[in-house]
mmCIF file of C-alpha atoms in Angstrom:
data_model
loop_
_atom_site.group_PDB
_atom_site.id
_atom_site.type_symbol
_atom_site.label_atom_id
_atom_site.label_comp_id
_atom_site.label_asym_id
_atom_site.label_seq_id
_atom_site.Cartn_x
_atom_site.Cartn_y
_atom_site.Cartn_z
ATOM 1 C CA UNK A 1309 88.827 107.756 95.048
ATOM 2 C CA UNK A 1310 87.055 108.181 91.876
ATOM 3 C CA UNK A 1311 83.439 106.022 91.428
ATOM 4 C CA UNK A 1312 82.134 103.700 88.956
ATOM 5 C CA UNK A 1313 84.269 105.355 86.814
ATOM 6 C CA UNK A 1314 86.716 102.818 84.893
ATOM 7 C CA UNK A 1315 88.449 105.575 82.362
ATOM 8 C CA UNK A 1316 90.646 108.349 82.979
ATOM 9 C CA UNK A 1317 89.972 111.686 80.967
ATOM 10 C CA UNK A 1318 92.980 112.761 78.846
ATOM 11 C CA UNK A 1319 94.678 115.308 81.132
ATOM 12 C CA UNK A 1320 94.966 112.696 83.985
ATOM 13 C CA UNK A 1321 96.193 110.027 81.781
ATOM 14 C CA UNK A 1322 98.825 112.129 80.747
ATOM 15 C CA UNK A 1323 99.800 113.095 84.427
ATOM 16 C CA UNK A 1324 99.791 109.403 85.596
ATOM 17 C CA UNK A 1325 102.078 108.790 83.006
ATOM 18 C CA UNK A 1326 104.833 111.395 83.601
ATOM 19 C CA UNK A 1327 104.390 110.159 87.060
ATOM 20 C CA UNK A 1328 104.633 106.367 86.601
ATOM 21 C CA UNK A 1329 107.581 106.964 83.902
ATOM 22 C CA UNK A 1330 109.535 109.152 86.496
ATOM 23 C CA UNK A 1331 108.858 106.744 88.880
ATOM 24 C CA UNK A 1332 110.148 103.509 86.788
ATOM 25 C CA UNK A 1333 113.163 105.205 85.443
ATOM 26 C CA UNK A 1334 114.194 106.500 89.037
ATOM 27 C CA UNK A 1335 113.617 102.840 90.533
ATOM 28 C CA UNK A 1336 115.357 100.240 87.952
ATOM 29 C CA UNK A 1337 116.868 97.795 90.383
ATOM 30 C CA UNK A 1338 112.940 96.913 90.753
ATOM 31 C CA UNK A 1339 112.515 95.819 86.719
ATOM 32 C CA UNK A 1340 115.522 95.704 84.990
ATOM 33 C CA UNK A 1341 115.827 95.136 81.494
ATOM 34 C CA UNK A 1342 112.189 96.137 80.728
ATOM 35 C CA UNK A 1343 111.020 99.171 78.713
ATOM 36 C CA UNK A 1344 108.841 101.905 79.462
ATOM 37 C CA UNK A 1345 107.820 102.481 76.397
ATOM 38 C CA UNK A 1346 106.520 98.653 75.959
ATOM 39 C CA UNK A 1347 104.652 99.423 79.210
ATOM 40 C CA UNK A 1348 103.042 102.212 77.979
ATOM 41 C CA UNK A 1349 101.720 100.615 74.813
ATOM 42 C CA UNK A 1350 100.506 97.935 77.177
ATOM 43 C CA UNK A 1351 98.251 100.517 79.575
ATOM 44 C CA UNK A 1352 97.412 103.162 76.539
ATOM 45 C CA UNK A 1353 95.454 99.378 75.441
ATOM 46 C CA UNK A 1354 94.089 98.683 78.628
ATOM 47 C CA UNK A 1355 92.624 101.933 80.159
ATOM 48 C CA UNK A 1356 90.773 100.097 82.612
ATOM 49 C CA UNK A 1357 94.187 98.850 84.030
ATOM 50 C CA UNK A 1358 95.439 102.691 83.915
ATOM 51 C CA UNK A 1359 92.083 103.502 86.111
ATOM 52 C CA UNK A 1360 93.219 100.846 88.579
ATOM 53 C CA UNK A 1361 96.932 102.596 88.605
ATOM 54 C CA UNK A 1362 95.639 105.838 89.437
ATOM 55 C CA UNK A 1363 93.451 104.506 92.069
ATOM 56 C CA UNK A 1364 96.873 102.624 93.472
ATOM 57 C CA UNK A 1365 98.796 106.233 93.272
ATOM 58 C CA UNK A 1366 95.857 109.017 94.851
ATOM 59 C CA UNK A 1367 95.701 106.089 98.137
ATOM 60 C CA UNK A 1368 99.529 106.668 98.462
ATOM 61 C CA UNK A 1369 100.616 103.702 96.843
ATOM 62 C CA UNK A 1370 103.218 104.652 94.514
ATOM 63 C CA UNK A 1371 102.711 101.653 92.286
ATOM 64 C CA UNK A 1372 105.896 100.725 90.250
ATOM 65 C CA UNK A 1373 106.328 98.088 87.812
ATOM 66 C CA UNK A 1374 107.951 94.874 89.599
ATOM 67 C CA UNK A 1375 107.943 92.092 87.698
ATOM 68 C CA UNK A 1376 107.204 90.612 84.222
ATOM 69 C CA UNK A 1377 105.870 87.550 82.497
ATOM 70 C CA UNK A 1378 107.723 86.428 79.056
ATOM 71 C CA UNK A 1379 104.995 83.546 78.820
ATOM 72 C CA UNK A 1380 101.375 85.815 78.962
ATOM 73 C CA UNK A 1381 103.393 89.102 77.854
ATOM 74 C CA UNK A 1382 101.981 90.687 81.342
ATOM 75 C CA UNK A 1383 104.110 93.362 83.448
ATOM 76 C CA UNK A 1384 103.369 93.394 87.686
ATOM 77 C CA UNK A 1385 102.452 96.343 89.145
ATOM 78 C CA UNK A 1386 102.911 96.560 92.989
ATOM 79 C CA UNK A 1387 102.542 99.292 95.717
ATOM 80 C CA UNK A 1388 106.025 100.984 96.377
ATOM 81 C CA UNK A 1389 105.247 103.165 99.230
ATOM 82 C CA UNK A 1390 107.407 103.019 102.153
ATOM 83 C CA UNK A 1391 105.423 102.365 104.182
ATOM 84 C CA UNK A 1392 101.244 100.982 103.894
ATOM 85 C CA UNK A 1393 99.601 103.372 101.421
ATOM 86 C CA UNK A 1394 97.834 105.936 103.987
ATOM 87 C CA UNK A 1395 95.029 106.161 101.825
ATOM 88 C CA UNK A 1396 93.973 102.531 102.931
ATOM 89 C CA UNK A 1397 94.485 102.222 106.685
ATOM 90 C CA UNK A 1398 92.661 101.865 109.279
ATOM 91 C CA UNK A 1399 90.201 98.877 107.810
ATOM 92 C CA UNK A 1400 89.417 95.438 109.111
ATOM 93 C CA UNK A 1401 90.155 92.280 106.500
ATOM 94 C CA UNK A 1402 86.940 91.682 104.665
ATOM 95 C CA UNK A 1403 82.811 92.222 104.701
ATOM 96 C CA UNK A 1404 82.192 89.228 106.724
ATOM 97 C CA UNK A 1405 84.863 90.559 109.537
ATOM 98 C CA UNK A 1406 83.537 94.485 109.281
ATOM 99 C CA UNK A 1407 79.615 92.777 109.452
ATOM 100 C CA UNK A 1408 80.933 90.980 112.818
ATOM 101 C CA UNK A 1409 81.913 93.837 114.462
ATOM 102 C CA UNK A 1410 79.404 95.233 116.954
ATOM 103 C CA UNK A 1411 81.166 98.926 117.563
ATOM 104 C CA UNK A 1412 83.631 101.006 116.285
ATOM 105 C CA UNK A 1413 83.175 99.780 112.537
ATOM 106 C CA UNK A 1414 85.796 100.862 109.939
ATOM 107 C CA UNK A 1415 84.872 102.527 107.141
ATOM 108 C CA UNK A 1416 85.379 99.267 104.877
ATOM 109 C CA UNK A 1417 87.350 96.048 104.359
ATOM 110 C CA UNK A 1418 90.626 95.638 102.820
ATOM 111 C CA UNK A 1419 89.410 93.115 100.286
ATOM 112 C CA UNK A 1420 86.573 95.014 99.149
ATOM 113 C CA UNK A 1421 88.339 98.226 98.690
ATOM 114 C CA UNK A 1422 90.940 96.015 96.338
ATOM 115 C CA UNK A 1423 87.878 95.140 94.685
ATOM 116 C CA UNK A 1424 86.983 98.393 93.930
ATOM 117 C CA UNK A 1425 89.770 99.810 92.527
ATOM 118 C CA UNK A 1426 90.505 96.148 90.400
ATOM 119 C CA UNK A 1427 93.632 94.998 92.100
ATOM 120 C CA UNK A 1428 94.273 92.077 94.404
ATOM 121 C CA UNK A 1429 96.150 92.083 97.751
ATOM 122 C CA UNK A 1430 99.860 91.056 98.150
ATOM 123 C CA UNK A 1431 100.393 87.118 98.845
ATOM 124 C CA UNK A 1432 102.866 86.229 101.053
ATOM 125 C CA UNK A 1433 104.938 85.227 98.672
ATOM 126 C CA UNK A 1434 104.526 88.479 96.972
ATOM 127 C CA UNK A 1435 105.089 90.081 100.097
ATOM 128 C CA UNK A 1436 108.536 88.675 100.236
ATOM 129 C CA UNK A 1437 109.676 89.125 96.842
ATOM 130 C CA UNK A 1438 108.868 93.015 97.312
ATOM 131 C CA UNK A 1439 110.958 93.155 99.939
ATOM 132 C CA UNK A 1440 113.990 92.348 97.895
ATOM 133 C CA UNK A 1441 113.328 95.610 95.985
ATOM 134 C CA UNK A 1442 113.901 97.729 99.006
ATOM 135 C CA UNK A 1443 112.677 98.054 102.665
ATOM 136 C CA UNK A 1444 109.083 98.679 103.303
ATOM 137 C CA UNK A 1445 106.811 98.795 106.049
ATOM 138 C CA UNK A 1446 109.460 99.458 108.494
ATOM 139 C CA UNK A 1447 106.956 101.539 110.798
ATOM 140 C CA UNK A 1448 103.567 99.991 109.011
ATOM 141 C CA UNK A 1449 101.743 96.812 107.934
ATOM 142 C CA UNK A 1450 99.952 95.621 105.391
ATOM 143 C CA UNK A 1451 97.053 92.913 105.127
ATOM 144 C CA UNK A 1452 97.986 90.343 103.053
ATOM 145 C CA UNK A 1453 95.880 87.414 101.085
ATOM 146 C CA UNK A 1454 95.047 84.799 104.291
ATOM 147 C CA UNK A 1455 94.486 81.565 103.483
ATOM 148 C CA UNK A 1456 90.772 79.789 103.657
ATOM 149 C CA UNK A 1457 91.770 77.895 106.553
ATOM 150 C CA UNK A 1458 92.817 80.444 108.762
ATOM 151 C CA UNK A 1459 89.859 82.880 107.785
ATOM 152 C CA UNK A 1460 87.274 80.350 108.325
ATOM 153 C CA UNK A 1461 88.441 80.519 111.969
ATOM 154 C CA UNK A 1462 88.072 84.508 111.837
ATOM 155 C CA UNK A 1463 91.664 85.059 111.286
ATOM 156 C CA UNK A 1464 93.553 86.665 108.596
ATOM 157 C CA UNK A 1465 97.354 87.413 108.184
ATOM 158 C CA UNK A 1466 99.428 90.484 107.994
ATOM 159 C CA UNK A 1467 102.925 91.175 107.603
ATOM 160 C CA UNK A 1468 105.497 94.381 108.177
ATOM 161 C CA UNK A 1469 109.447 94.518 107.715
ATOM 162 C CA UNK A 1470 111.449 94.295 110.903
ATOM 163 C CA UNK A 1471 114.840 93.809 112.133
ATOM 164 C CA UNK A 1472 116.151 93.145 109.004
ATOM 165 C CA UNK A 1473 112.935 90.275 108.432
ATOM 166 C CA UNK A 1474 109.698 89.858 107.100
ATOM 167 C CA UNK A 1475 107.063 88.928 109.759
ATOM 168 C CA UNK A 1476 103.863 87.157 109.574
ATOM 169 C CA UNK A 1477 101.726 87.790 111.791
ATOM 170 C CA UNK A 1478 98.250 86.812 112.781
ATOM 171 C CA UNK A 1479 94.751 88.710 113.877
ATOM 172 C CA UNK A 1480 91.782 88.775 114.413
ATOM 173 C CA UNK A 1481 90.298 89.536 111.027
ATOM 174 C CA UNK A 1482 87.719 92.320 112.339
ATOM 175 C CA UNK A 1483 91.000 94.157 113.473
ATOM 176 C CA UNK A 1484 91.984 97.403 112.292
ATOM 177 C CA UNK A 1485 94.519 99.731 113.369
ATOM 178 C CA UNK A 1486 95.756 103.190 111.454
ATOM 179 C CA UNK A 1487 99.236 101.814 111.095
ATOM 180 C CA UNK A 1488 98.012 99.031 108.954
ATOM 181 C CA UNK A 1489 96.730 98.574 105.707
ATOM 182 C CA UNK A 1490 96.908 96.739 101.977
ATOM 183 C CA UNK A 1491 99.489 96.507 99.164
ATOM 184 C CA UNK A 1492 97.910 95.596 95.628
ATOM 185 C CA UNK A 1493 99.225 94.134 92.985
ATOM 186 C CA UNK A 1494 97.764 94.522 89.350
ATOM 187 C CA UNK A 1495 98.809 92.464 86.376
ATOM 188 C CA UNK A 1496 98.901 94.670 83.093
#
């Protein structure tokens, strides 16, 4: 991943674009109706939001353009990859859960990593509605936002694609297991 670093240089930009465009105009069940060409006036104004992108795409995320808001003019990003982005396994929930864990740390947290690269975990909700674009996570799973509630009691809240059905599922939030990491979503 790229560091403190929140603008692409002009080759890249160029490549994430040809990517991003082949990607949208291959997958238009997943925004139809909406323009490339309005999306790319909308990132070639917000290069930090293009940083973010290419941070979603070199973890394996394959982020596609799933949604959009008439009201605040703002077009939803979301991971795509079949399965959890590879370059974001293997880590527990958040700081608090990787600082509770006495051996065998991860490298990170889920939430912090988001943090990083300025996108936000998949809601449930989310979660769901992604799933009606395709099927993902059918050998994987993903971290998703866990509510207050649950975390205060040192859970947090995954889910995967199974049998047809989304799962949620529950651990322990200083879990981590190399089948399982984070979608993001990034509003644009």
């Amino acid at each position: 991943m790229i560091e403190n670093k929140n603008e692409l240089p002009v080759e890249q930009r160029e490549e994430l674009f040809k990517v991003l465009q082949a990607r949208f105009e291959k997958n238009m069940n997943r925004h139809e109706g909406l323009e490339w060409i309005k999306i790319e006036e909308k990132l070639d104004a917000n290069p930090e939001k293009l940083w973010s992108l290419n941070e979603m795409e070199v973890t394996g995320g394959e982020p596609d353009v799933v949604g959009y808001d008439k009201e605040k003019d703002e077009y939803t990003f979301c991971d795509c990859s079949k399965e959890s982005p590879k370059g974001r396994r293997s880590l527990c929930y958040d700081l608090e859960a990787l600082e509770s864990r006495k051996k065998h740390k991860p490298e990170n947290n889920a939430i912090d990593v988001a943090t990083a690269m300025g996108i936000e975990l998949l809601t449930e909700e989310q979660y769901r509605e992604l799933q009606q674009l395709g099927d993902f996570d059918m050998k994987s799973s993903s971290w998703v936002q866990t509510p207050s509630d649950i975390r205060e009691l040192g859970g947090a809240l995954f889910c995967d694609y199974r049998f047809g059905h989304v799962f949620v599922y529950h651990n322990g939030a200083d879990s981590y297991y190399a089948a399982r990491g984070f979608r993001g979503s990034l509003r644009v």
